[in-house]
């Protein structure tokens, strides 16, 4: 399998009957994802999109055997939704919700330590294993099956990279949108590690942005581990003014290493092929792996 999700993954949707949950669950089902049911407190016992609705995640897991959850719950309640999923033994939780208070995420991050649950997001587009399973809000048709992994803080740049990789005659194993908030469940380095260990991924596209030290941490890890697979990197926010939040809550230049230039330099020094424009991602990847 590729990483995190595959055709055997059983997905439950938290916030299933809401507008967002309904729309994206429909798209996921059309893509071929095995959505086994959903959770909306107070609506247990009903059906929605021909799937059963439950009051709690624990009940849904017991009845359906779901092992992945995707969360479309409003920001005020999303942290609780993540913890409820972890408490029910869900192995992978993908939280799409944007605007969860940072304080809530501090609690979640602590809660998840020592559980067997991996969190992707919040404020992310989700995870897709091409032609097998889509757990997220990305346009599925863009992702052609292949052997390139994508890890990205940006949603739209994930789709852009996938499209370019396909047009370069290559394809995607899995794409992971890790999210743009200051506190997220899975870091760039952790996502890169998954791809480095995956037999079905030959090379990696790593897309970062200003703010935080995740890209530098990932780049140094890649170098320390012998640059086992080729990595193409891009950092968004090259023209961002210091001290101003740009789009994502986590995209703010705090210190010297937070700038795009600093991150790009560190990545280059660690043997990553850094492109200065996202338009060059596919072309560069094709050149590197000798397509």
Tab-separated table of N, CA, C and O in Angstrom, residues 142-148 162-172 203 281-291:
chain	number	residue	atom	x	y	z
A	142	UNK	N	-7.440	15.195	-10.289
A	142	UNK	CA	-6.090	15.739	-10.515
A	142	UNK	C	-5.014	14.681	-10.208
A	142	UNK	O	-3.922	14.718	-10.765
A	143	UNK	N	-5.331	13.731	-9.335
A	143	UNK	CA	-4.320	12.804	-8.823
A	143	UNK	C	-4.261	11.525	-9.647
A	143	UNK	O	-5.129	10.670	-9.551
A	144	UNK	N	-3.220	11.422	-10.477
A	144	UNK	CA	-3.009	10.217	-11.289
A	144	UNK	C	-2.064	9.279	-10.530
A	144	UNK	O	-1.109	9.732	-9.909
A	145	UNK	N	-2.339	7.984	-10.619
A	145	UNK	CA	-1.550	7.026	-9.839
A	145	UNK	C	-0.099	6.966	-10.315
A	145	UNK	O	0.167	6.990	-11.501
A	146	UNK	N	0.809	6.909	-9.374
A	146	UNK	CA	2.225	6.843	-9.706
A	146	UNK	C	3.062	6.634	-8.463
A	146	UNK	O	2.580	6.075	-7.471
A	147	UNK	N	4.307	7.118	-8.498
A	147	UNK	CA	5.243	6.780	-7.422
A	147	UNK	C	5.889	7.998	-6.766
A	147	UNK	O	6.969	7.911	-6.192
A	148	UNK	N	5.203	9.143	-6.858
A	148	UNK	CA	5.711	10.363	-6.216
A	148	UNK	C	4.821	10.715	-5.021
A	148	UNK	O	3.601	10.777	-5.157
A	162	UNK	N	0.406	18.013	-7.856
A	162	UNK	CA	-0.085	16.737	-8.384
A	162	UNK	C	-0.356	16.844	-9.889
A	162	UNK	O	-0.008	15.952	-10.669
A	163	UNK	N	-0.954	17.949	-10.278
A	163	UNK	CA	-1.278	18.184	-11.684
A	163	UNK	C	-0.002	18.242	-12.531
A	163	UNK	O	0.085	17.639	-13.599
A	164	UNK	N	0.995	18.954	-12.012
A	164	UNK	CA	2.264	19.066	-12.756
A	164	UNK	C	3.001	17.744	-12.843
A	164	UNK	O	3.583	17.404	-13.866
A	165	UNK	N	2.990	16.992	-11.746
A	165	UNK	CA	3.653	15.686	-11.737
A	165	UNK	C	3.005	14.778	-12.787
A	165	UNK	O	3.689	14.080	-13.540
A	166	UNK	N	1.674	14.838	-12.869
A	166	UNK	CA	0.952	14.034	-13.870
A	166	UNK	C	1.308	14.482	-15.284
A	166	UNK	O	1.552	13.660	-16.171
A	167	UNK	N	1.363	15.795	-15.495
A	167	UNK	CA	1.663	16.317	-16.831
A	167	UNK	C	3.105	16.030	-17.245
A	167	UNK	O	3.426	16.028	-18.432
A	168	UNK	N	3.960	15.781	-16.258
A	168	UNK	CA	5.349	15.432	-16.560
A	168	UNK	C	5.489	13.929	-16.848
A	168	UNK	O	6.590	13.408	-17.001
A	169	UNK	N	4.351	13.245	-16.894
A	169	UNK	CA	4.366	11.818	-17.212
A	169	UNK	C	4.575	10.922	-16.015
A	169	UNK	O	4.822	9.726	-16.145
A	170	UNK	N	4.473	11.501	-14.827
A	170	UNK	CA	4.636	10.729	-13.585
A	170	UNK	C	3.287	10.694	-12.870
A	170	UNK	O	2.290	11.155	-13.395
A	171	UNK	N	3.257	10.173	-11.660
A	171	UNK	CA	1.996	10.153	-10.923
A	171	UNK	C	2.245	10.166	-9.425
A	171	UNK	O	3.380	10.222	-8.963
A	172	UNK	N	1.155	10.099	-8.669
A	172	UNK	CA	1.211	10.263	-7.212
A	172	UNK	C	0.932	8.940	-6.507
A	172	UNK	O	-0.003	8.224	-6.878
A	203	UNK	N	10.054	9.124	-4.962
A	203	UNK	CA	10.559	10.490	-4.763
A	203	UNK	C	9.471	11.317	-4.093
A	203	UNK	O	8.301	10.915	-4.043
A	281	UNK	N	7.795	22.623	-10.373
A	281	UNK	CA	7.811	21.410	-9.550
A	281	UNK	C	7.836	20.135	-10.400
A	281	UNK	O	8.705	19.278	-10.245
A	282	UNK	N	6.887	20.011	-11.322
A	282	UNK	CA	6.770	18.791	-12.136
A	282	UNK	C	7.970	18.559	-13.020
A	282	UNK	O	8.534	17.460	-13.083
A	283	UNK	N	8.393	19.649	-13.685
A	283	UNK	CA	9.527	19.599	-14.613
A	283	UNK	C	10.803	19.157	-13.890
A	283	UNK	O	11.544	18.299	-14.364
A	284	UNK	N	11.029	19.761	-12.713
A	284	UNK	CA	12.228	19.448	-11.932
A	284	UNK	C	12.213	17.999	-11.466
A	284	UNK	O	13.224	17.290	-11.518
A	285	UNK	N	11.050	17.540	-11.011
A	285	UNK	CA	10.924	16.158	-10.564
A	285	UNK	C	11.233	15.180	-11.710
A	285	UNK	O	11.978	14.216	-11.533
A	286	UNK	N	10.702	15.469	-12.894
A	286	UNK	CA	10.937	14.610	-14.054
A	286	UNK	C	12.433	14.555	-14.409
A	286	UNK	O	12.988	13.495	-14.704
A	287	UNK	N	13.096	15.724	-14.325
A	287	UNK	CA	14.537	15.772	-14.612
A	287	UNK	C	15.327	14.955	-13.615
A	287	UNK	O	16.239	14.210	-13.967
A	288	UNK	N	14.960	15.088	-12.343
A	288	UNK	CA	15.708	14.415	-11.270
A	288	UNK	C	15.618	12.902	-11.368
A	288	UNK	O	16.594	12.196	-11.180
A	289	UNK	N	14.414	12.403	-11.636
A	289	UNK	CA	14.307	10.945	-11.657
A	289	UNK	C	14.479	10.384	-13.065
A	289	UNK	O	14.183	9.226	-13.331
A	290	UNK	N	14.946	11.255	-13.963
A	290	UNK	CA	15.381	10.808	-15.286
A	290	UNK	C	14.278	10.311	-16.178
A	290	UNK	O	14.458	9.374	-16.950
A	291	UNK	N	13.109	10.945	-16.033
A	291	UNK	CA	11.973	10.523	-16.876
A	291	UNK	C	12.221	10.977	-18.310
A	291	UNK	O	12.539	12.128	-18.546
